[in-house]
mmCIF file of C-alpha atoms in Angstrom:
data_model
loop_
_atom_site.group_PDB
_atom_site.id
_atom_site.type_symbol
_atom_site.label_atom_id
_atom_site.label_comp_id
_atom_site.label_asym_id
_atom_site.label_seq_id
_atom_site.Cartn_x
_atom_site.Cartn_y
_atom_site.Cartn_z
ATOM 1 C CA MET A 1 22.377 9.433 -10.752
ATOM 2 C CA HIS A 2 23.082 5.881 -9.636
ATOM 3 C CA GLN A 3 20.244 3.483 -10.390
ATOM 4 C CA ASP A 4 19.914 2.600 -6.687
ATOM 5 C CA GLU A 5 19.261 6.216 -5.761
ATOM 6 C CA PRO A 6 15.478 6.286 -6.395
ATOM 7 C CA LEU A 7 15.005 3.183 -4.208
ATOM 8 C CA LYS A 8 17.125 4.704 -1.461
ATOM 9 C CA GLN A 9 14.961 7.801 -1.524
ATOM 10 C CA TRP A 10 11.786 5.688 -1.470
ATOM 11 C CA THR A 11 12.707 3.263 1.344
ATOM 12 C CA PRO A 12 12.322 5.685 4.303
ATOM 13 C CA CYS A 13 8.983 6.914 2.887
ATOM 14 C CA ARG A 14 7.364 3.532 2.290
ATOM 15 C CA ASP A 15 5.162 3.849 5.383
ATOM 16 C CA LYS A 16 3.379 6.739 3.654
ATOM 17 C CA TYR A 17 2.679 4.529 0.648
ATOM 18 C CA LEU A 18 1.536 1.692 2.924
ATOM 19 C CA ASP A 19 -0.811 4.067 4.793
ATOM 20 C CA GLU A 20 -2.441 5.066 1.511
ATOM 21 C CA LEU A 21 -2.912 1.418 0.521
ATOM 22 C CA ASN A 22 -4.540 0.719 3.879
ATOM 23 C CA ARG A 23 -6.723 3.813 3.529
ATOM 24 C CA LEU A 24 -8.157 2.413 0.297
ATOM 25 C CA GLU A 25 -9.293 -0.696 2.205
ATOM 26 C CA GLY A 26 -11.658 1.480 4.224
ATOM 27 C CA ARG A 27 -14.154 4.182 3.380
ATOM 28 C CA GLY A 28 -11.533 6.925 3.024
ATOM 29 C CA GLN A 29 -13.056 10.394 2.846
ATOM 30 C CA TYR A 30 -16.565 8.997 2.189
ATOM 31 C CA THR A 31 -17.723 8.828 5.775
ATOM 32 C CA SER A 32 -21.368 9.807 5.225
ATOM 33 C CA ASP A 33 -24.047 7.111 5.088
ATOM 34 C CA HIS A 34 -26.117 9.160 2.648
ATOM 35 C CA CYS A 35 -25.588 8.626 -1.061
ATOM 36 C CA PRO A 36 -24.091 11.840 -2.529
ATOM 37 C CA SER A 37 -25.216 10.837 -6.011
ATOM 38 C CA CYS A 38 -28.924 10.729 -4.983
ATOM 39 C CA SER A 39 -28.701 14.275 -3.618
ATOM 40 C CA LEU A 40 -27.102 15.478 -6.864
ATOM 41 C CA ILE A 41 -29.767 13.957 -9.091
ATOM 42 C CA SER A 42 -32.719 15.294 -7.105
ATOM 43 C CA PRO A 43 -31.709 18.126 -4.740
ATOM 44 C CA SER A 44 -35.314 18.283 -3.511
ATOM 45 C CA ILE A 45 -34.992 14.853 -1.891
ATOM 46 C CA SER A 46 -35.846 15.131 1.764
ATOM 47 C CA ALA A 47 -33.755 14.019 4.681
ATOM 48 C CA ASP A 48 -36.347 11.334 5.455
ATOM 49 C CA ASP A 49 -35.911 9.845 1.998
ATOM 50 C CA LEU A 50 -32.178 9.726 2.499
ATOM 51 C CA ASP A 51 -32.725 7.370 5.396
ATOM 52 C CA LEU A 52 -34.288 4.753 3.144
ATOM 53 C CA PRO A 53 -32.077 1.678 2.793
ATOM 54 C CA CYS A 54 -31.921 2.167 -0.992
ATOM 55 C CA ASN A 55 -30.298 5.550 -0.500
ATOM 56 C CA ARG A 56 -27.684 4.332 1.946
ATOM 57 C CA ALA A 57 -24.196 4.685 0.504
ATOM 58 C CA THR A 58 -23.008 1.085 0.706
ATOM 59 C CA VAL A 59 -21.289 0.206 -2.564
ATOM 60 C CA ARG A 60 -18.297 1.471 -4.441
ATOM 61 C CA CYS A 61 -16.660 0.612 -7.731
ATOM 62 C CA ARG A 62 -13.082 -0.564 -7.818
ATOM 63 C CA ASP A 63 -12.703 0.261 -11.509
ATOM 64 C CA CYS A 64 -14.175 3.764 -11.623
ATOM 65 C CA PHE A 65 -11.670 6.607 -11.334
ATOM 66 C CA ASP A 66 -13.445 7.923 -8.246
ATOM 67 C CA GLU A 67 -13.974 5.326 -5.510
ATOM 68 C CA GLU A 68 -17.017 7.152 -4.190
ATOM 69 C CA LEU A 69 -19.394 5.296 -1.889
ATOM 70 C CA VAL A 70 -22.917 5.401 -3.388
ATOM 71 C CA CYS A 71 -26.222 3.563 -3.010
ATOM 72 C CA THR A 72 -26.974 0.482 -5.094
ATOM 73 C CA LEU A 73 -29.545 2.278 -7.292
ATOM 74 C CA CYS A 74 -27.107 5.041 -8.276
ATOM 75 C CA CYS A 75 -24.350 2.480 -8.796
ATOM 76 C CA VAL A 76 -26.495 0.465 -11.207
ATOM 77 C CA ARG A 77 -27.632 3.633 -13.038
ATOM 78 C CA ASP A 78 -24.077 4.942 -13.401
ATOM 79 C CA HIS A 79 -22.787 1.628 -14.751
ATOM 80 C CA ALA A 80 -25.085 1.283 -17.760
ATOM 81 C CA HIS A 81 -22.060 2.212 -19.895
ATOM 82 C CA ASN A 82 -19.583 0.163 -17.855
ATOM 83 C CA PRO A 83 -21.296 -3.141 -17.048
ATOM 84 C CA LEU A 84 -18.039 -5.028 -16.453
ATOM 85 C CA HIS A 85 -16.760 -2.962 -13.547
ATOM 86 C CA VAL A 86 -15.868 -4.650 -10.262
ATOM 87 C CA ILE A 87 -18.048 -3.582 -7.327
ATOM 88 C CA GLU A 88 -17.590 -3.860 -3.581
ATOM 89 C CA VAL A 89 -20.305 -3.617 -0.974
ATOM 90 C CA HIS A 90 -19.660 -2.056 2.393
ATOM 91 C CA HIS A 91 -20.424 -4.718 4.932
ATOM 92 C CA THR A 92 -21.125 -4.124 8.567
ATOM 93 C CA ILE A 93 -20.302 -7.098 10.746
ATOM 94 C CA ILE A 94 -23.260 -8.240 12.833
ATOM 95 C CA SER A 95 -22.566 -10.892 15.409
ATOM 96 C CA PHE A 96 -24.809 -12.841 17.708
ATOM 97 C CA CYS A 97 -23.538 -12.883 21.265
ATOM 98 C CA VAL A 98 -24.859 -15.585 23.549
ATOM 99 C CA ALA A 99 -24.641 -14.685 27.212
ATOM 100 C CA CYS A 100 -26.663 -15.984 30.189
ATOM 101 C CA LEU A 101 -28.903 -17.953 27.772
ATOM 102 C CA LEU A 102 -30.044 -14.723 26.151
ATOM 103 C CA VAL A 103 -29.346 -13.815 22.550
ATOM 104 C CA PHE A 104 -28.230 -10.262 21.907
ATOM 105 C CA LEU A 105 -27.999 -8.701 18.514
ATOM 106 C CA GLN A 106 -24.775 -6.760 18.545
ATOM 107 C CA LYS A 107 -23.494 -4.387 15.936
ATOM 108 C CA TRP A 108 -19.777 -4.056 15.770
ATOM 109 C CA ASN A 109 -17.935 -0.868 14.995
ATOM 110 C CA GLY A 110 -15.706 -2.826 12.699
ATOM 111 C CA SER A 111 -16.653 -3.141 9.037
ATOM 112 C CA TYR A 112 -15.197 -4.189 5.723
ATOM 113 C CA PHE A 113 -15.810 -4.228 1.973
ATOM 114 C CA GLU A 114 -17.155 -7.418 0.484
ATOM 115 C CA PRO A 115 -16.911 -8.179 -3.243
ATOM 116 C CA THR A 116 -20.216 -8.183 -5.094
ATOM 117 C CA THR A 117 -21.321 -7.918 -8.710
ATOM 118 C CA LEU A 118 -23.399 -5.429 -10.638
ATOM 119 C CA ALA A 119 -25.742 -8.328 -11.492
ATOM 120 C CA ASP A 120 -26.298 -9.012 -7.786
ATOM 121 C CA ILE A 121 -27.242 -5.393 -7.079
ATOM 122 C CA GLY A 122 -29.700 -5.321 -9.959
ATOM 123 C CA LEU A 123 -28.003 -4.395 -13.242
ATOM 124 C CA ARG A 124 -29.550 -5.895 -16.363
ATOM 125 C CA ILE A 125 -27.644 -5.271 -19.568
ATOM 126 C CA GLN A 126 -29.964 -4.420 -22.446
ATOM 127 C CA LEU A 127 -28.416 -5.346 -25.769
ATOM 128 C CA GLY A 128 -29.424 -3.670 -29.028
ATOM 129 C CA HIS A 129 -30.449 -0.336 -27.525
ATOM 130 C CA PRO A 130 -28.051 2.376 -26.312
ATOM 131 C CA PRO A 131 -26.851 1.779 -22.699
ATOM 132 C CA GLY A 132 -29.400 2.936 -20.150
ATOM 133 C CA LYS A 133 -32.312 2.748 -22.611
ATOM 134 C CA SER A 134 -34.979 0.100 -22.096
ATOM 135 C CA CYS A 135 -36.514 -2.240 -24.663
ATOM 136 C CA SER A 136 -40.286 -2.634 -25.007
ATOM 137 C CA ASN A 137 -39.956 -6.393 -25.556
ATOM 138 C CA PRO A 138 -36.760 -7.677 -23.935
ATOM 139 C CA HIS A 139 -35.891 -11.350 -24.213
ATOM 140 C CA ARG A 140 -34.261 -12.593 -21.053
ATOM 141 C CA GLY A 141 -30.830 -14.175 -21.604
ATOM 142 C CA TYR A 142 -29.371 -17.064 -19.638
ATOM 143 C CA ASP A 143 -29.271 -16.418 -15.910
ATOM 144 C CA GLU A 144 -25.775 -17.871 -15.661
ATOM 145 C CA PHE A 145 -24.298 -15.754 -18.439
ATOM 146 C CA THR A 146 -20.567 -15.214 -18.032
ATOM 147 C CA VAL A 147 -18.342 -12.622 -19.660
ATOM 148 C CA ILE A 148 -14.566 -12.837 -19.669
ATOM 149 C CA HIS A 149 -12.848 -9.463 -19.545
ATOM 150 C CA THR A 150 -9.323 -8.233 -18.784
ATOM 151 C CA ASN A 151 -10.330 -7.469 -15.180
ATOM 152 C CA GLY A 152 -11.667 -10.967 -14.535
ATOM 153 C CA LEU A 153 -14.720 -13.139 -15.038
ATOM 154 C CA HIS A 154 -18.149 -11.571 -14.716
ATOM 155 C CA HIS A 155 -21.547 -13.027 -14.011
ATOM 156 C CA VAL A 156 -24.035 -10.765 -15.823
ATOM 157 C CA HIS A 157 -27.767 -10.543 -16.498
ATOM 158 C CA ILE A 158 -28.487 -9.776 -20.137
ATOM 159 C CA ASP A 159 -31.631 -8.978 -22.104
ATOM 160 C CA TYR A 160 -31.706 -9.358 -25.876
ATOM 161 C CA CYS A 161 -33.804 -6.950 -27.915
ATOM 162 C CA GLU A 162 -36.884 -8.393 -29.571
ATOM 163 C CA CYS A 163 -38.947 -5.237 -30.022
ATOM 164 C CA ASP A 164 -39.926 -3.484 -33.265
ATOM 165 C CA HIS A 165 -36.272 -2.576 -33.876
ATOM 166 C CA PHE A 166 -35.303 -6.252 -33.860
ATOM 167 C CA ALA A 167 -34.537 -6.160 -37.608
ATOM 168 C CA ASP A 168 -32.111 -3.247 -37.126
ATOM 169 C CA HIS A 169 -30.490 -4.656 -33.995
ATOM 170 C CA GLY A 170 -29.956 -8.092 -35.491
ATOM 171 C CA SER A 171 -30.021 -11.607 -34.117
ATOM 172 C CA HIS A 172 -28.968 -12.425 -30.552
ATOM 173 C CA ARG A 173 -25.469 -13.235 -31.768
ATOM 174 C CA GLN A 174 -25.234 -9.965 -33.714
ATOM 175 C CA GLN A 175 -26.415 -8.025 -30.667
ATOM 176 C CA LEU A 176 -23.556 -9.545 -28.641
ATOM 177 C CA LEU A 177 -20.966 -8.913 -31.350
ATOM 178 C CA ARG A 178 -22.101 -5.302 -31.738
ATOM 179 C CA ARG A 179 -21.304 -4.817 -28.034
ATOM 180 C CA GLN A 180 -17.882 -6.346 -28.788
ATOM 181 C CA TRP A 181 -18.635 -9.536 -26.898
ATOM 182 C CA TYR A 182 -17.439 -12.642 -28.736
ATOM 183 C CA PRO A 183 -19.773 -15.598 -28.100
ATOM 184 C CA ALA A 184 -18.149 -18.872 -27.058
ATOM 185 C CA THR A 185 -20.617 -21.032 -28.962
ATOM 186 C CA HIS A 186 -22.466 -20.305 -32.171
ATOM 187 C CA ASN A 187 -25.877 -21.352 -30.909
ATOM 188 C CA GLU A 188 -27.358 -20.010 -27.662
ATOM 189 C CA PRO A 189 -24.109 -18.813 -26.081
ATOM 190 C CA GLN A 190 -23.836 -18.703 -22.299
ATOM 191 C CA THR A 191 -20.306 -17.314 -22.259
ATOM 192 C CA CYS A 192 -18.636 -14.446 -24.077
ATOM 193 C CA ALA A 193 -15.133 -13.010 -24.191
ATOM 194 C CA THR A 194 -14.791 -9.283 -24.825
ATOM 195 C CA PHE A 195 -12.786 -8.182 -27.860
ATOM 196 C CA THR A 196 -10.494 -6.380 -25.415
ATOM 197 C CA VAL A 197 -9.540 -9.576 -23.595
ATOM 198 C CA LEU A 198 -8.993 -11.394 -26.896
ATOM 199 C CA LYS A 199 -6.703 -8.609 -28.147
ATOM 200 C CA HIS A 200 -4.917 -8.534 -24.783
ATOM 201 C CA PHE A 201 -4.348 -12.275 -24.745
ATOM 202 C CA HIS A 202 -3.237 -12.283 -28.389
ATOM 203 C CA MET A 203 -0.587 -9.636 -27.632
ATOM 204 C CA GLN A 204 0.529 -11.403 -24.432
ATOM 205 C CA ASN A 205 0.728 -14.670 -26.346
ATOM 206 C CA LEU A 206 2.801 -13.229 -29.181
ATOM 207 C CA GLN A 207 5.077 -11.054 -27.065
ATOM 208 C CA GLY A 208 5.479 -13.107 -23.902
ATOM 209 C CA LYS A 209 4.548 -16.642 -24.995
ATOM 210 C CA VAL A 210 1.860 -16.609 -22.307
ATOM 211 C CA ALA A 211 -0.119 -19.847 -22.593
ATOM 212 C CA GLY A 212 -3.904 -19.746 -22.737
ATOM 213 C CA TYR A 213 -4.197 -21.843 -19.607
ATOM 214 C CA ASP A 214 -1.920 -19.508 -17.640
ATOM 215 C CA TYR A 215 -3.682 -16.400 -18.921
ATOM 216 C CA TYR A 216 -7.061 -17.826 -17.948
ATOM 217 C CA SER A 217 -5.743 -18.896 -14.520
ATOM 218 C CA ALA A 218 -4.538 -15.331 -13.956
ATOM 219 C CA LEU A 219 -8.011 -13.996 -14.827
ATOM 220 C CA GLU A 220 -9.580 -16.468 -12.388
ATOM 221 C CA LYS A 221 -7.235 -15.350 -9.620
ATOM 222 C CA LEU A 222 -7.852 -11.706 -10.487
ATOM 223 C CA THR A 223 -11.574 -12.364 -9.958
ATOM 224 C CA ASP A 224 -11.108 -14.172 -6.662
ATOM 225 C CA ASN A 225 -7.694 -15.097 -5.384
ATOM 226 C CA ALA A 226 -9.133 -17.230 -2.570
ATOM 227 C CA GLY A 227 -10.781 -19.584 -5.063
ATOM 228 C CA MET A 228 -14.226 -19.167 -3.497
ATOM 229 C CA SER A 229 -15.840 -17.632 -6.581
ATOM 230 C CA LYS A 230 -18.970 -19.267 -7.917
ATOM 231 C CA ILE A 231 -18.318 -18.066 -11.465
ATOM 232 C CA LYS A 232 -17.474 -21.014 -13.638
ATOM 233 C CA VAL A 233 -16.806 -21.067 -17.342
ATOM 234 C CA GLY A 234 -17.329 -24.094 -19.539
ATOM 235 C CA ASP A 235 -14.210 -25.806 -20.851
ATOM 236 C CA PHE A 236 -15.111 -24.900 -24.413
ATOM 237 C CA ILE A 237 -14.146 -21.268 -23.823
ATOM 238 C CA LEU A 238 -10.614 -22.376 -23.109
ATOM 239 C CA PHE A 239 -10.273 -23.352 -26.765
ATOM 240 C CA TYR A 240 -10.108 -19.653 -27.533
ATOM 241 C CA PHE A 241 -7.127 -19.326 -25.257
ATOM 242 C CA ILE A 242 -5.355 -22.593 -25.977
ATOM 243 C CA MET B 1 10.275 -2.433 -13.113
ATOM 244 C CA ARG B 2 11.224 -0.405 -10.064
ATOM 245 C CA ILE B 3 7.537 0.343 -9.565
ATOM 246 C CA MET B 4 6.809 -3.397 -9.561
ATOM 247 C CA ARG B 5 9.533 -4.048 -6.946
ATOM 248 C CA GLU B 6 8.155 -1.308 -4.717
ATOM 249 C CA TRP B 7 4.572 -2.537 -5.238
ATOM 250 C CA GLN B 8 5.424 -6.152 -4.382
ATOM 251 C CA HIS B 9 7.333 -4.994 -1.308
ATOM 252 C CA LEU B 10 4.352 -2.923 -0.136
ATOM 253 C CA LYS B 11 2.002 -5.892 -0.696
ATOM 254 C CA MET B 12 4.283 -8.084 1.430
ATOM 255 C CA LEU B 13 4.292 -5.480 4.209
ATOM 256 C CA LYS B 14 0.510 -5.222 3.984
ATOM 257 C CA HIS B 15 -0.023 -9.004 4.093
ATOM 258 C CA ALA B 16 2.174 -9.197 7.176
ATOM 259 C CA GLY B 17 0.109 -6.477 8.880
ATOM 260 C CA ARG B 18 2.972 -4.018 9.130
ATOM 261 C CA GLY B 19 0.706 -1.120 8.233
ATOM 262 C CA HIS B 20 -0.766 -1.006 11.747
ATOM 263 C CA MET B 21 2.512 -1.373 13.652
ATOM 264 C CA CYS B 22 3.846 1.642 15.529
ATOM 265 C CA SER B 23 7.378 0.826 14.477
ATOM 266 C CA GLY B 24 6.321 0.949 10.814
ATOM 267 C CA ALA B 25 8.043 -0.787 7.966
ATOM 268 C CA MET B 26 11.498 -0.060 9.414
ATOM 269 C CA GLY B 27 10.631 -2.123 12.506
ATOM 270 C CA THR B 28 10.127 -5.317 10.499
ATOM 271 C CA GLN B 29 12.172 -8.190 11.871
ATOM 272 C CA PRO B 30 14.093 -10.514 9.553
ATOM 273 C CA GLY B 31 11.813 -13.288 8.239
ATOM 274 C CA GLU B 32 8.635 -11.584 9.357
ATOM 275 C CA LEU B 33 7.284 -11.104 5.826
ATOM 276 C CA ALA B 34 7.799 -14.748 4.864
ATOM 277 C CA VAL B 35 4.707 -16.833 4.155
ATOM 278 C CA ILE B 36 4.482 -19.827 6.511
ATOM 279 C CA CYS B 37 4.744 -23.020 4.463
ATOM 280 C CA PRO B 38 1.266 -24.585 4.483
ATOM 281 C CA ALA B 39 2.635 -28.073 3.726
ATOM 282 C CA SER B 40 5.176 -28.198 6.565
ATOM 283 C CA PRO B 41 4.121 -29.482 9.996
ATOM 284 C CA HIS B 42 3.415 -26.707 12.503
ATOM 285 C CA PRO B 43 2.622 -27.870 16.074
ATOM 286 C CA GLY B 44 -0.788 -26.604 17.140
ATOM 287 C CA ILE B 45 -1.864 -25.862 13.563
ATOM 288 C CA ASN B 46 -1.703 -29.011 11.466
ATOM 289 C CA ILE B 47 -0.163 -31.424 13.977
ATOM 290 C CA PRO B 48 -0.915 -31.761 17.720
ATOM 291 C CA LEU B 49 1.160 -29.742 20.158
ATOM 292 C CA GLU B 50 2.254 -32.956 21.916
ATOM 293 C CA TRP B 51 3.206 -34.677 18.651
ATOM 294 C CA ALA B 52 6.569 -35.720 20.115
ATOM 295 C CA ASN B 53 4.810 -37.873 22.734
ATOM 296 C CA CYS B 54 2.564 -39.622 20.209
ATOM 297 C CA PRO B 55 3.157 -43.319 19.574
ATOM 298 C CA ASP B 56 5.532 -44.048 16.733
ATOM 299 C CA ASN B 57 2.857 -45.590 14.501
ATOM 300 C CA VAL B 58 0.954 -42.257 14.190
ATOM 301 C CA LYS B 59 3.954 -39.973 14.082
#
């Protein structure tokens, strides 16, 4: 078979591929406003409860295999093991229409997905204990804690363990390292890079001569290609990549 | 690498809004997928429509 043949077969069908890409921009098959995950966890939940805002299916995860639309509570619960996933919130456009000096609140039919973070919808990452388990004496980490991962930069809320198991779980730095997060500074780190991103960059650097600056720029653009992201990382972290 | 070529082509079509056109991808006109140069002057966008009539000192 000539090497052009697969492209020739694909070209007339590209509209089908394009349709699927466009479908992923919307809600797809998840048209219900009720969170399917809530109903699965407690089948006895009444229809009235499903109308509560917390049970409205408004968020979905871009990194999970199934892009199901769930409520924020279920999303946070399901991401205890995957705290660095990228989340989108379903956003309904509300516009104010001024006509005849009267203000009308108007709800459009049109809607879109807006990027958000697990931290913004309430996820706190408890270090030391297994994911999903709480600590009796958590020590709040820096509010502006940033983690660099292969899928971008993440603003996270972390809690260190300082309960009775503190001796087993180790110092703050050990708790980070045991979650495979490499702290940027020795004392009181505010930024970490995951072992995965360090391995990934090391391989890219050795195989493709990718410079640290370029790799980091790509991660920034992966996080937010419009450059509107508020996540900022101190320059010192770049020393790992340069 | 063929996958990458197809993917980049689909992204170009998507950015140009071809996904919602009745004529589909086959109806794309030459040059339609090009990104308009943000640095070049475009009347009505980054220079006035009547730029040709402006005095020489502000042209």
